[in-house]
Amino acid sequence: MKHDKSNILHGLAAAPGLAIAVAHLYTKEEIKVIPEDITDIDEALNSLHQALEKSKKELRKVFDLAVDKLGENRAAIFEAQLMILDDPILIKQIEDRIRNEKKSPDFIVDDEISKYQKMMRRSSETYLKERSHDIEDIKQRIIRNIKKRKWISRIENDVNVVAPLLTPADSVLFSRVNVKGYVTDHGGLTSHAAIVARSLNIPAVVGLHDATAKIRNGDLIIVDGFHGNVIINPDSDQLNYFKERIEKLSLLDSELSALKDLPAETLDGRKIKLLANLDLQDEIDLVMQNGAEGIGLVRTEQIFQEHDIFPEEEEQFKIYKGLAEKLFPNDVTIRTLDIGGDKVLPVDVQEPNPFLGWRGVRLLLDNKNLFKKQIRAILRSSIHRNVKMMIPMIASIREIRESKKLIEECKQELRIENLQFDEEIKIGIMIEVPSAAVMAKEYADEVSFFSIGTNDLIQYLLAVDRGNDIISNLYQEFHPAVVRTLNHIITEGKSGGVEITICGEMAADLIAIPLLVGLGLDAISVSPSAIPFLKRLIRNLNYSEAKRLADECLKLRTEPEINHKLKNFYESKLLDVTKNIFN
Ligand code: PEP
Ligand code: MG
């Protein structure tokens, strides 16, 4: 098929698959409040109360997370906001106005709270003037929550969503209304929204720059998540071509499912453990169906995101134990909370560089109660001895040792409380910050396993934001510095006796697999839907050839040279194996 027709937009292939559906433009920035007439007063009141409850829960989450860090003054502001949400006079006034004026609840909330703000701004007391800003916050929060509810009920099933940018939370939200594909103006391949799309098995194309300007609501669009193309109002040739491809893909699916119970073993007998990354609890069935040999990464921040408040120890324990039991006897690697970066904090902290900011283990060590709750839950879920614990964003030995100290403290508490756990539980770290890569040898003495997070490692090594489409051409997984750093981590880690997995998205790139296997990784962890393809590929690969390929790549000096070498290897040895996936 020609890829240069004028109705084709080109972007980044963020999640594989094909989706033909009408476009639904989603531009959530514009929270416009207009006085819409309503007919169903009960529904409006209901929507108001649910938004108030949701806002309360969100604010409590804020408390939970950062009271220590933000200090008493900040906490007092949240307290004041919570009091507004519970103010019976204000709520009654809003309810009465909805009943009498029959206008939409967001409009009444806006109008009523704005009245208070005006009064406060006119006041001569500085304190009251300042408080008017805090009230703006809470007003926006309630309106956003009313709107969101409305939006979910309005979105039709089976559409391709077209948006300027999506957050991971948006992706989860969309999955509940059966969205078929995503198209965004911005975002990079390893942004968490793209990763969640992959987990949900929803084809996605990101970084198109002007998709929201070129696509109109109701246009029929085809999302080609293999090539990163979006076809607007396809002609009959294009439509037939893609319908045929969708049929071929479902045939391929059934071929691949025959491999489910076979090992990922190269032709010359090297076994690679193929594990799954788990972003959403619902994915667990997909993990089993696709024949994963365990879970290499549970992104617990998603579990936290699915709840309105941070789950208590008991609730977390149930979730982790459920996963461990479902996977038994295979292992489950649970990563402690890696919030921050593009997984926005539920707190009102404005960071100039979130990816270089309060994220992962930094935030956990600053919130010891939150960290300990999670450690205790993970420990207690380990009774069947198939759970491992992994700490994200490690950048120094101090962070490893402080985390291990807290783990020891939790173990001691559990012993005293007579609660069971695996005394030998394996503790590992993500290697995703360049300082950790450099220090791999020393860190190997501290822990039992490494998991290489190339999504972050590449962004920090090359100083290229993983979510920024403007510079996505500079985000290069085959940059010689990346290849050599991977080699350094693997060589040093192995000589220190740790097991090494890769769990970044690079591992789902078919072209990269011979290189990764050749570099000597023990295990590969990817989105569950990528496992069958990878297994087929590894089963058709020669380890000795892959090793030679890796050695050659390590000598090259530029990205195009390595890219070219890997493509050549793939096309000459493996193309037949993955035929029908791309075309
Ligand atoms: C990574 O950084 O490669 C990784 C697997 O973690 P995350 O994508 O959640 O940052
Ligand atoms: Mg990471």
PDB file of C-alpha atoms and ligand atoms in Angstrom, residues 192 299 335 338 343 359 392-393 430 432 453-457 460 466, ligand 2:
ATOM      1  CA  HIS A 192       3.493   6.129  30.297  1.00  0.00           C
ATOM      2  CA  ARG A 299       3.948  -1.120  38.086  1.00  0.00           C
ATOM      3  CA  ARG A 335       8.077  -2.735  42.099  1.00  0.00           C
ATOM      4  CA  ASP A 338       7.314   4.900  41.166  1.00  0.00           C
ATOM      5  CA  LYS A 343       2.917   9.820  36.444  1.00  0.00           C
ATOM      6  CA  ARG A 359      10.138  10.513  41.894  1.00  0.00           C
ATOM      7  CA  PRO A 392      12.782   2.130  41.289  1.00  0.00           C
ATOM      8  CA  MET A 393      14.942   5.145  40.404  1.00  0.00           C
ATOM      9  CA  MET A 430      15.872  -0.872  38.669  1.00  0.00           C
ATOM     10  CA  GLU A 432      17.568   3.239  34.991  1.00  0.00           C
ATOM     11  CA  GLY A 453      14.698   0.201  32.713  1.00  0.00           C
ATOM     12  CA  THR A 454      15.717   1.411  29.295  1.00  0.00           C
ATOM     13  CA  ASN A 455      12.797   3.853  29.070  1.00  0.00           C
ATOM     14  CA  ASP A 456      14.398   6.033  31.702  1.00  0.00           C
ATOM     15  CA  LEU A 457      17.979   4.964  31.176  1.00  0.00           C
ATOM     16  CA  TYR A 460      18.738  10.235  31.269  1.00  0.00           C
ATOM     17  CA  ARG A 466      10.969  10.252  26.854  1.00  0.00           C
TER      18      ARG A 466
HETATM   19 MG    MG B   2      11.534   3.816  34.811  1.00  0.00          MG
END
